[in-house]
Amino acid sequence: MDNFKKPEMLKYFMSGYFNQSVSWSDLEGLATDFKEREPKSMVKQLISELKMLQDVLQKGDKETWREIEKYVNEYSMRYLDFEDGPEFINTVLKAIQ
């Protein structure tokens, strides 16, 4: 993850909204809550970070993804596998854009 900033807003979203206490089936609603409750600047930052994650996935960069996964897990106690990344990103982007 030396090429870019750590995704701070993703960390915030994962720890405050989509942590281990909620189900994957709640993700879209939680993303909608985030959009409605948080300042537009935070929503824009999360969108930007999710697009950065899309780039990592599209490049097939599993090494960088493992670093992102460790970073996210440290704060949310949730794992975001490389295989689950597209579903997560697409669901959140759909809800907040």
PDB file of N, CA and C in Angstrom:
ATOM      1  N   MET A   1       0.821  -1.197   0.000  1.00  0.00           N
ATOM      2  CA  MET A   1       0.000   0.000   0.000  1.00  0.00           C
ATOM      3  C   MET A   1       0.860   1.253   0.000  1.00  0.00           C
ATOM      4  N   ASP A   2       2.076   1.135  -0.430  1.00  0.00           N
ATOM      5  CA  ASP A   2       2.963   2.284  -0.463  1.00  0.00           C
ATOM      6  C   ASP A   2       2.588   3.266  -1.564  1.00  0.00           C
ATOM      7  N   ASN A   3       1.867   2.819  -2.588  1.00  0.00           N
ATOM      8  CA  ASN A   3       1.554   3.653  -3.747  1.00  0.00           C
ATOM      9  C   ASN A   3       0.455   4.674  -3.470  1.00  0.00           C
ATOM     10  N   PHE A   4      -0.326   4.497  -2.431  1.00  0.00           N
ATOM     11  CA  PHE A   4      -1.461   5.382  -2.189  1.00  0.00           C
ATOM     12  C   PHE A   4      -1.738   5.468  -0.693  1.00  0.00           C
ATOM     13  N   LYS A   5      -2.548   6.437  -0.336  1.00  0.00           N
ATOM     14  CA  LYS A   5      -2.908   6.627   1.065  1.00  0.00           C
ATOM     15  C   LYS A   5      -3.748   5.455   1.559  1.00  0.00           C
ATOM     16  N   LYS A   6      -3.644   5.191   2.837  1.00  0.00           N
ATOM     17  CA  LYS A   6      -4.518   4.182   3.428  1.00  0.00           C
ATOM     18  C   LYS A   6      -5.946   4.706   3.365  1.00  0.00           C
ATOM     19  N   PRO A   7      -6.888   3.833   3.065  1.00  0.00           N
ATOM     20  CA  PRO A   7      -8.283   4.268   2.895  1.00  0.00           C
ATOM     21  C   PRO A   7      -8.966   4.577   4.229  1.00  0.00           C
ATOM     22  N   GLU A   8      -8.759   5.788   4.721  1.00  0.00           N
ATOM     23  CA  GLU A   8      -9.277   6.189   6.031  1.00  0.00           C
ATOM     24  C   GLU A   8     -10.804   6.181   6.098  1.00  0.00           C
ATOM     25  N   MET A   9     -11.468   6.611   5.032  1.00  0.00           N
ATOM     26  CA  MET A   9     -12.933   6.643   5.067  1.00  0.00           C
ATOM     27  C   MET A   9     -13.493   5.228   5.001  1.00  0.00           C
ATOM     28  N   LEU A  10     -12.817   4.348   4.281  1.00  0.00           N
ATOM     29  CA  LEU A  10     -13.227   2.945   4.273  1.00  0.00           C
ATOM     30  C   LEU A  10     -13.114   2.378   5.682  1.00  0.00           C
ATOM     31  N   LYS A  11     -12.028   2.705   6.359  1.00  0.00           N
ATOM     32  CA  LYS A  11     -11.851   2.263   7.744  1.00  0.00           C
ATOM     33  C   LYS A  11     -13.006   2.773   8.599  1.00  0.00           C
ATOM     34  N   TYR A  12     -13.360   4.031   8.438  1.00  0.00           N
ATOM     35  CA  TYR A  12     -14.463   4.624   9.199  1.00  0.00           C
ATOM     36  C   TYR A  12     -15.777   3.902   8.894  1.00  0.00           C
ATOM     37  N   PHE A  13     -16.049   3.669   7.610  1.00  0.00           N
ATOM     38  CA  PHE A  13     -17.287   2.992   7.219  1.00  0.00           C
ATOM     39  C   PHE A  13     -17.324   1.571   7.775  1.00  0.00           C
ATOM     40  N   MET A  14     -16.221   0.863   7.660  1.00  0.00           N
ATOM     41  CA  MET A  14     -16.179  -0.527   8.120  1.00  0.00           C
ATOM     42  C   MET A  14     -16.275  -0.623   9.639  1.00  0.00           C
ATOM     43  N   SER A  15     -15.649   0.269  10.355  1.00  0.00           N
ATOM     44  CA  SER A  15     -15.693   0.175  11.814  1.00  0.00           C
ATOM     45  C   SER A  15     -16.997   0.713  12.384  1.00  0.00           C
ATOM     46  N   GLY A  16     -17.550   1.741  11.760  1.00  0.00           N
ATOM     47  CA  GLY A  16     -18.744   2.370  12.306  1.00  0.00           C
ATOM     48  C   GLY A  16     -20.061   1.871  11.757  1.00  0.00           C
ATOM     49  N   TYR A  17     -20.035   1.327  10.557  1.00  0.00           N
ATOM     50  CA  TYR A  17     -21.279   0.907   9.905  1.00  0.00           C
ATOM     51  C   TYR A  17     -21.297  -0.589   9.591  1.00  0.00           C
ATOM     52  N   PHE A  18     -20.244  -1.091   8.993  1.00  0.00           N
ATOM     53  CA  PHE A  18     -20.251  -2.470   8.494  1.00  0.00           C
ATOM     54  C   PHE A  18     -19.229  -3.317   9.246  1.00  0.00           C
ATOM     55  N   ASN A  19     -19.337  -3.326  10.565  1.00  0.00           N
ATOM     56  CA  ASN A  19     -18.409  -4.108  11.373  1.00  0.00           C
ATOM     57  C   ASN A  19     -18.926  -5.534  11.557  1.00  0.00           C
ATOM     58  N   GLN A  20     -18.245  -6.294  12.372  1.00  0.00           N
ATOM     59  CA  GLN A  20     -18.567  -7.719  12.528  1.00  0.00           C
ATOM     60  C   GLN A  20     -19.940  -7.982  13.112  1.00  0.00           C
ATOM     61  N   SER A  21     -20.585  -6.986  13.678  1.00  0.00           N
ATOM     62  CA  SER A  21     -21.877  -7.208  14.333  1.00  0.00           C
ATOM     63  C   SER A  21     -23.055  -7.208  13.361  1.00  0.00           C
ATOM     64  N   VAL A  22     -22.811  -6.908  12.083  1.00  0.00           N
ATOM     65  CA  VAL A  22     -23.909  -6.850  11.112  1.00  0.00           C
ATOM     66  C   VAL A  22     -23.685  -7.859   9.985  1.00  0.00           C
ATOM     67  N   SER A  23     -24.756  -8.173   9.306  1.00  0.00           N
ATOM     68  CA  SER A  23     -24.739  -9.172   8.238  1.00  0.00           C
ATOM     69  C   SER A  23     -24.461  -8.521   6.885  1.00  0.00           C
ATOM     70  N   TRP A  24     -23.933  -9.330   5.963  1.00  0.00           N
ATOM     71  CA  TRP A  24     -23.733  -8.867   4.591  1.00  0.00           C
ATOM     72  C   TRP A  24     -25.040  -8.389   3.980  1.00  0.00           C
ATOM     73  N   SER A  25     -26.146  -8.992   4.383  1.00  0.00           N
ATOM     74  CA  SER A  25     -27.446  -8.611   3.815  1.00  0.00           C
ATOM     75  C   SER A  25     -27.854  -7.194   4.216  1.00  0.00           C
ATOM     76  N   ASP A  26     -27.190  -6.639   5.220  1.00  0.00           N
ATOM     77  CA  ASP A  26     -27.479  -5.276   5.678  1.00  0.00           C
ATOM     78  C   ASP A  26     -26.629  -4.218   4.981  1.00  0.00           C
ATOM     79  N   LEU A  27     -25.685  -4.641   4.153  1.00  0.00           N
ATOM     80  CA  LEU A  27     -24.694  -3.721   3.588  1.00  0.00           C
ATOM     81  C   LEU A  27     -25.314  -2.555   2.829  1.00  0.00           C
ATOM     82  N   GLU A  28     -26.253  -2.820   1.942  1.00  0.00           N
ATOM     83  CA  GLU A  28     -26.828  -1.739   1.137  1.00  0.00           C
ATOM     84  C   GLU A  28     -27.530  -0.709   2.021  1.00  0.00           C
ATOM     85  N   GLY A  29     -28.290  -1.164   2.996  1.00  0.00           N
ATOM     86  CA  GLY A  29     -28.978  -0.249   3.902  1.00  0.00           C
ATOM     87  C   GLY A  29     -28.009   0.562   4.744  1.00  0.00           C
ATOM     88  N   LEU A  30     -26.929  -0.061   5.174  1.00  0.00           N
ATOM     89  CA  LEU A  30     -25.924   0.651   5.962  1.00  0.00           C
ATOM     90  C   LEU A  30     -25.218   1.708   5.122  1.00  0.00           C
ATOM     91  N   ALA A  31     -24.968   1.382   3.870  1.00  0.00           N
ATOM     92  CA  ALA A  31     -24.350   2.362   2.971  1.00  0.00           C
ATOM     93  C   ALA A  31     -25.289   3.538   2.743  1.00  0.00           C
ATOM     94  N   THR A  32     -26.575   3.257   2.612  1.00  0.00           N
ATOM     95  CA  THR A  32     -27.566   4.329   2.460  1.00  0.00           C
ATOM     96  C   THR A  32     -27.591   5.197   3.714  1.00  0.00           C
ATOM     97  N   ASP A  33     -27.543   4.568   4.890  1.00  0.00           N
ATOM     98  CA  ASP A  33     -27.489   5.321   6.149  1.00  0.00           C
ATOM     99  C   ASP A  33     -26.266   6.230   6.177  1.00  0.00           C
ATOM    100  N   PHE A  34     -25.127   5.704   5.746  1.00  0.00           N
ATOM    101  CA  PHE A  34     -23.895   6.486   5.699  1.00  0.00           C
ATOM    102  C   PHE A  34     -24.094   7.724   4.833  1.00  0.00           C
ATOM    103  N   LYS A  35     -24.676   7.529   3.659  1.00  0.00           N
ATOM    104  CA  LYS A  35     -24.900   8.645   2.731  1.00  0.00           C
ATOM    105  C   LYS A  35     -25.815   9.702   3.343  1.00  0.00           C
ATOM    106  N   GLU A  36     -26.835   9.269   4.063  1.00  0.00           N
ATOM    107  CA  GLU A  36     -27.811  10.195   4.634  1.00  0.00           C
ATOM    108  C   GLU A  36     -27.295  10.912   5.880  1.00  0.00           C
ATOM    109  N   ARG A  37     -26.418  10.270   6.635  1.00  0.00           N
ATOM    110  CA  ARG A  37     -25.974  10.815   7.926  1.00  0.00           C
ATOM    111  C   ARG A  37     -24.679  11.613   7.864  1.00  0.00           C
ATOM    112  N   GLU A  38     -23.801  11.231   6.969  1.00  0.00           N
ATOM    113  CA  GLU A  38     -22.462  11.820   6.966  1.00  0.00           C
ATOM    114  C   GLU A  38     -22.379  12.986   5.981  1.00  0.00           C
ATOM    115  N   PRO A  39     -21.436  13.905   6.222  1.00  0.00           N
ATOM    116  CA  PRO A  39     -21.255  15.035   5.300  1.00  0.00           C
ATOM    117  C   PRO A  39     -20.904  14.555   3.888  1.00  0.00           C
ATOM    118  N   LYS A  40     -21.305  15.355   2.911  1.00  0.00           N
ATOM    119  CA  LYS A  40     -21.045  15.000   1.511  1.00  0.00           C
ATOM    120  C   LYS A  40     -19.558  14.789   1.248  1.00  0.00           C
ATOM    121  N   SER A  41     -18.720  15.524   1.941  1.00  0.00           N
ATOM    122  CA  SER A  41     -17.275  15.370   1.734  1.00  0.00           C
ATOM    123  C   SER A  41     -16.809  13.967   2.126  1.00  0.00           C
ATOM    124  N   MET A  42     -17.407  13.412   3.160  1.00  0.00           N
ATOM    125  CA  MET A  42     -17.049  12.056   3.584  1.00  0.00           C
ATOM    126  C   MET A  42     -17.561  11.024   2.579  1.00  0.00           C
ATOM    127  N   VAL A  43     -18.748  11.257   2.052  1.00  0.00           N
ATOM    128  CA  VAL A  43     -19.307  10.353   1.038  1.00  0.00           C
ATOM    129  C   VAL A  43     -18.416  10.377  -0.202  1.00  0.00           C
ATOM    130  N   LYS A  44     -18.007  11.563  -0.626  1.00  0.00           N
ATOM    131  CA  LYS A  44     -17.128  11.679  -1.796  1.00  0.00           C
ATOM    132  C   LYS A  44     -15.796  10.976  -1.563  1.00  0.00           C
ATOM    133  N   GLN A  45     -15.269  11.103  -0.350  1.00  0.00           N
ATOM    134  CA  GLN A  45     -14.002  10.443  -0.043  1.00  0.00           C
ATOM    135  C   GLN A  45     -14.164   8.924  -0.092  1.00  0.00           C
ATOM    136  N   LEU A  46     -15.271   8.407   0.437  1.00  0.00           N
ATOM    137  CA  LEU A  46     -15.493   6.965   0.382  1.00  0.00           C
ATOM    138  C   LEU A  46     -15.629   6.497  -1.066  1.00  0.00           C
ATOM    139  N   ILE A  47     -16.341   7.246  -1.880  1.00  0.00           N
ATOM    140  CA  ILE A  47     -16.468   6.895  -3.302  1.00  0.00           C
ATOM    141  C   ILE A  47     -15.082   6.833  -3.947  1.00  0.00           C
ATOM    142  N   SER A  48     -14.260   7.814  -3.677  1.00  0.00           N
ATOM    143  CA  SER A  48     -12.909   7.853  -4.239  1.00  0.00           C
ATOM    144  C   SER A  48     -12.092   6.638  -3.794  1.00  0.00           C
ATOM    145  N   GLU A  49     -12.184   6.297  -2.530  1.00  0.00           N
ATOM    146  CA  GLU A  49     -11.433   5.154  -2.014  1.00  0.00           C
ATOM    147  C   GLU A  49     -11.950   3.842  -2.601  1.00  0.00           C
ATOM    148  N   LEU A  50     -13.256   3.726  -2.774  1.00  0.00           N
ATOM    149  CA  LEU A  50     -13.818   2.510  -3.371  1.00  0.00           C
ATOM    150  C   LEU A  50     -13.374   2.362  -4.821  1.00  0.00           C
ATOM    151  N   LYS A  51     -13.263   3.465  -5.522  1.00  0.00           N
ATOM    152  CA  LYS A  51     -12.774   3.415  -6.905  1.00  0.00           C
ATOM    153  C   LYS A  51     -11.304   3.000  -6.944  1.00  0.00           C
ATOM    154  N   MET A  52     -10.541   3.426  -5.955  1.00  0.00           N
ATOM    155  CA  MET A  52      -9.154   2.992  -5.842  1.00  0.00           C
ATOM    156  C   MET A  52      -9.111   1.481  -5.609  1.00  0.00           C
ATOM    157  N   LEU A  53     -10.012   0.976  -4.781  1.00  0.00           N
ATOM    158  CA  LEU A  53     -10.073  -0.466  -4.538  1.00  0.00           C
ATOM    159  C   LEU A  53     -10.464  -1.222  -5.809  1.00  0.00           C
ATOM    160  N   GLN A  54     -11.364  -0.643  -6.588  1.00  0.00           N
ATOM    161  CA  GLN A  54     -11.732  -1.255  -7.874  1.00  0.00           C
ATOM    162  C   GLN A  54     -10.501  -1.399  -8.761  1.00  0.00           C
ATOM    163  N   ASP A  55      -9.656  -0.380  -8.770  1.00  0.00           N
ATOM    164  CA  ASP A  55      -8.430  -0.431  -9.571  1.00  0.00           C
ATOM    165  C   ASP A  55      -7.521  -1.569  -9.108  1.00  0.00           C
ATOM    166  N   VAL A  56      -7.400  -1.726  -7.796  1.00  0.00           N
ATOM    167  CA  VAL A  56      -6.578  -2.808  -7.246  1.00  0.00           C
ATOM    168  C   VAL A  56      -7.124  -4.157  -7.704  1.00  0.00           C
ATOM    169  N   LEU A  57      -8.441  -4.315  -7.629  1.00  0.00           N
ATOM    170  CA  LEU A  57      -9.070  -5.569  -8.060  1.00  0.00           C
ATOM    171  C   LEU A  57      -8.893  -5.806  -9.552  1.00  0.00           C
ATOM    172  N   GLN A  58      -9.110  -4.767 -10.346  1.00  0.00           N
ATOM    173  CA  GLN A  58      -9.003  -4.910 -11.800  1.00  0.00           C
ATOM    174  C   GLN A  58      -7.593  -5.287 -12.231  1.00  0.00           C
ATOM    175  N   LYS A  59      -6.613  -4.818 -11.481  1.00  0.00           N
ATOM    176  CA  LYS A  59      -5.221  -5.164 -11.781  1.00  0.00           C
ATOM    177  C   LYS A  59      -4.875  -6.565 -11.278  1.00  0.00           C
ATOM    178  N   GLY A  60      -5.766  -7.145 -10.462  1.00  0.00           N
ATOM    179  CA  GLY A  60      -5.494  -8.459  -9.887  1.00  0.00           C
ATOM    180  C   GLY A  60      -4.391  -8.427  -8.853  1.00  0.00           C
ATOM    181  N   ASP A  61      -4.207  -7.278  -8.207  1.00  0.00           N
ATOM    182  CA  ASP A  61      -3.118  -7.065  -7.253  1.00  0.00           C
ATOM    183  C   ASP A  61      -3.498  -7.627  -5.876  1.00  0.00           C
ATOM    184  N   LYS A  62      -3.333  -8.931  -5.730  1.00  0.00           N
ATOM    185  CA  LYS A  62      -3.720  -9.594  -4.479  1.00  0.00           C
ATOM    186  C   LYS A  62      -2.818  -9.200  -3.315  1.00  0.00           C
ATOM    187  N   GLU A  63      -1.582  -8.864  -3.593  1.00  0.00           N
ATOM    188  CA  GLU A  63      -0.666  -8.459  -2.526  1.00  0.00           C
ATOM    189  C   GLU A  63      -1.152  -7.158  -1.869  1.00  0.00           C
ATOM    190  N   THR A  64      -1.482  -6.178  -2.682  1.00  0.00           N
ATOM    191  CA  THR A  64      -2.006  -4.920  -2.140  1.00  0.00           C
ATOM    192  C   THR A  64      -3.343  -5.167  -1.457  1.00  0.00           C
ATOM    193  N   TRP A  65      -4.177  -6.020  -2.050  1.00  0.00           N
ATOM    194  CA  TRP A  65      -5.481  -6.307  -1.442  1.00  0.00           C
ATOM    195  C   TRP A  65      -5.310  -6.922  -0.054  1.00  0.00           C
ATOM    196  N   ARG A  66      -4.318  -7.804   0.121  1.00  0.00           N
ATOM    197  CA  ARG A  66      -4.083  -8.398   1.447  1.00  0.00           C
ATOM    198  C   ARG A  66      -3.739  -7.320   2.466  1.00  0.00           C
ATOM    199  N   GLU A  67      -2.977  -6.317   2.051  1.00  0.00           N
ATOM    200  CA  GLU A  67      -2.649  -5.211   2.951  1.00  0.00           C
ATOM    201  C   GLU A  67      -3.905  -4.416   3.313  1.00  0.00           C
ATOM    202  N   ILE A  68      -4.749  -4.182   2.334  1.00  0.00           N
ATOM    203  CA  ILE A  68      -6.014  -3.480   2.584  1.00  0.00           C
ATOM    204  C   ILE A  68      -6.873  -4.301   3.531  1.00  0.00           C
ATOM    205  N   GLU A  69      -6.940  -5.597   3.285  1.00  0.00           N
ATOM    206  CA  GLU A  69      -7.746  -6.485   4.126  1.00  0.00           C
ATOM    207  C   GLU A  69      -7.258  -6.465   5.577  1.00  0.00           C
ATOM    208  N   LYS A  70      -5.957  -6.517   5.781  1.00  0.00           N
ATOM    209  CA  LYS A  70      -5.392  -6.453   7.136  1.00  0.00           C
ATOM    210  C   LYS A  70      -5.743  -5.129   7.801  1.00  0.00           C
ATOM    211  N   TYR A  71      -5.611  -4.055   7.050  1.00  0.00           N
ATOM    212  CA  TYR A  71      -5.900  -2.718   7.564  1.00  0.00           C
ATOM    213  C   TYR A  71      -7.362  -2.606   7.990  1.00  0.00           C
ATOM    214  N   VAL A  72      -8.264  -3.069   7.141  1.00  0.00           N
ATOM    215  CA  VAL A  72      -9.697  -3.022   7.435  1.00  0.00           C
ATOM    216  C   VAL A  72     -10.019  -3.921   8.624  1.00  0.00           C
ATOM    217  N   ASN A  73      -9.460  -5.116   8.657  1.00  0.00           N
ATOM    218  CA  ASN A  73      -9.738  -6.062   9.733  1.00  0.00           C
ATOM    219  C   ASN A  73      -9.285  -5.530  11.084  1.00  0.00           C
ATOM    220  N   GLU A  74      -8.192  -4.810  11.081  1.00  0.00           N
ATOM    221  CA  GLU A  74      -7.659  -4.260  12.325  1.00  0.00           C
ATOM    222  C   GLU A  74      -8.678  -3.357  13.018  1.00  0.00           C
ATOM    223  N   TYR A  75      -9.487  -2.658  12.247  1.00  0.00           N
ATOM    224  CA  TYR A  75     -10.431  -1.694  12.816  1.00  0.00           C
ATOM    225  C   TYR A  75     -11.875  -2.179  12.858  1.00  0.00           C
ATOM    226  N   SER A  76     -12.229  -3.145  12.016  1.00  0.00           N
ATOM    227  CA  SER A  76     -13.634  -3.558  11.966  1.00  0.00           C
ATOM    228  C   SER A  76     -13.848  -5.014  12.362  1.00  0.00           C
ATOM    229  N   MET A  77     -12.761  -5.764  12.507  1.00  0.00           N
ATOM    230  CA  MET A  77     -12.843  -7.192  12.810  1.00  0.00           C
ATOM    231  C   MET A  77     -13.629  -7.942  11.732  1.00  0.00           C
ATOM    232  N   ARG A  78     -13.615  -7.424  10.525  1.00  0.00           N
ATOM    233  CA  ARG A  78     -14.287  -8.065   9.396  1.00  0.00           C
ATOM    234  C   ARG A  78     -13.248  -8.281   8.301  1.00  0.00           C
ATOM    235  N   TYR A  79     -13.339  -9.433   7.653  1.00  0.00           N
ATOM    236  CA  TYR A  79     -12.454  -9.727   6.531  1.00  0.00           C
ATOM    237  C   TYR A  79     -13.147  -9.361   5.232  1.00  0.00           C
ATOM    238  N   LEU A  80     -12.395  -8.805   4.330  1.00  0.00           N
ATOM    239  CA  LEU A  80     -12.904  -8.435   3.013  1.00  0.00           C
ATOM    240  C   LEU A  80     -12.026  -9.135   1.980  1.00  0.00           C
ATOM    241  N   ASP A  81     -12.376 -10.384   1.697  1.00  0.00           N
ATOM    242  CA  ASP A  81     -11.599 -11.206   0.770  1.00  0.00           C
ATOM    243  C   ASP A  81     -11.553 -10.587  -0.622  1.00  0.00           C
ATOM    244  N   PHE A  82     -10.501 -10.929  -1.353  1.00  0.00           N
ATOM    245  CA  PHE A  82     -10.340 -10.482  -2.741  1.00  0.00           C
ATOM    246  C   PHE A  82     -11.564 -10.870  -3.565  1.00  0.00           C
ATOM    247  N   GLU A  83     -12.088 -12.064  -3.318  1.00  0.00           N
ATOM    248  CA  GLU A  83     -13.244 -12.562  -4.067  1.00  0.00           C
ATOM    249  C   GLU A  83     -14.527 -11.807  -3.715  1.00  0.00           C
ATOM    250  N   ASP A  84     -14.626 -11.312  -2.482  1.00  0.00           N
ATOM    251  CA  ASP A  84     -15.814 -10.567  -2.041  1.00  0.00           C
ATOM    252  C   ASP A  84     -15.730  -9.081  -2.371  1.00  0.00           C
ATOM    253  N   GLY A  85     -14.554  -8.626  -2.746  1.00  0.00           N
ATOM    254  CA  GLY A  85     -14.339  -7.207  -3.011  1.00  0.00           C
ATOM    255  C   GLY A  85     -15.295  -6.599  -4.017  1.00  0.00           C
ATOM    256  N   PRO A  86     -15.470  -7.223  -5.190  1.00  0.00           N
ATOM    257  CA  PRO A  86     -16.370  -6.615  -6.182  1.00  0.00           C
ATOM    258  C   PRO A  86     -17.799  -6.445  -5.674  1.00  0.00           C
ATOM    259  N   GLU A  87     -18.322  -7.457  -4.993  1.00  0.00           N
ATOM    260  CA  GLU A  87     -19.693  -7.355  -4.471  1.00  0.00           C
ATOM    261  C   GLU A  87     -19.799  -6.222  -3.450  1.00  0.00           C
ATOM    262  N   PHE A  88     -18.819  -6.149  -2.557  1.00  0.00           N
ATOM    263  CA  PHE A  88     -18.808  -5.101  -1.542  1.00  0.00           C
ATOM    264  C   PHE A  88     -18.763  -3.724  -2.198  1.00  0.00           C
ATOM    265  N   ILE A  89     -17.811  -3.523  -3.082  1.00  0.00           N
ATOM    266  CA  ILE A  89     -17.628  -2.223  -3.729  1.00  0.00           C
ATOM    267  C   ILE A  89     -18.865  -1.826  -4.523  1.00  0.00           C
ATOM    268  N   ASN A  90     -19.365  -2.733  -5.336  1.00  0.00           N
ATOM    269  CA  ASN A  90     -20.526  -2.419  -6.175  1.00  0.00           C
ATOM    270  C   ASN A  90     -21.767  -2.108  -5.346  1.00  0.00           C
ATOM    271  N   THR A  91     -21.976  -2.845  -4.268  1.00  0.00           N
ATOM    272  CA  THR A  91     -23.143  -2.609  -3.410  1.00  0.00           C
ATOM    273  C   THR A  91     -23.066  -1.242  -2.752  1.00  0.00           C
ATOM    274  N   VAL A  92     -21.903  -0.911  -2.212  1.00  0.00           N
ATOM    275  CA  VAL A  92     -21.754   0.377  -1.526  1.00  0.00           C
ATOM    276  C   VAL A  92     -21.842   1.525  -2.530  1.00  0.00           C
ATOM    277  N   LEU A  93     -21.147   1.413  -3.645  1.00  0.00           N
ATOM    278  CA  LEU A  93     -21.203   2.486  -4.648  1.00  0.00           C
ATOM    279  C   LEU A  93     -22.624   2.711  -5.146  1.00  0.00           C
ATOM    280  N   LYS A  94     -23.350   1.649  -5.389  1.00  0.00           N
ATOM    281  CA  LYS A  94     -24.735   1.768  -5.853  1.00  0.00           C
ATOM    282  C   LYS A  94     -25.575   2.551  -4.840  1.00  0.00           C
ATOM    283  N   ALA A  95     -25.333   2.324  -3.571  1.00  0.00           N
ATOM    284  CA  ALA A  95     -26.130   2.968  -2.525  1.00  0.00           C
ATOM    285  C   ALA A  95     -25.741   4.424  -2.275  1.00  0.00           C
ATOM    286  N   ILE A  96     -24.485   4.779  -2.516  1.00  0.00           N
ATOM    287  CA  ILE A  96     -24.055   6.128  -2.121  1.00  0.00           C
ATOM    288  C   ILE A  96     -23.847   7.093  -3.281  1.00  0.00           C
ATOM    289  N   GLN A  97     -23.866   6.610  -4.513  1.00  0.00           N
ATOM    290  CA  GLN A  97     -23.664   7.535  -5.639  1.00  0.00           C
ATOM    291  C   GLN A  97     -24.968   8.170  -6.055  1.00  0.00           C
TER     292      GLN A  97
END
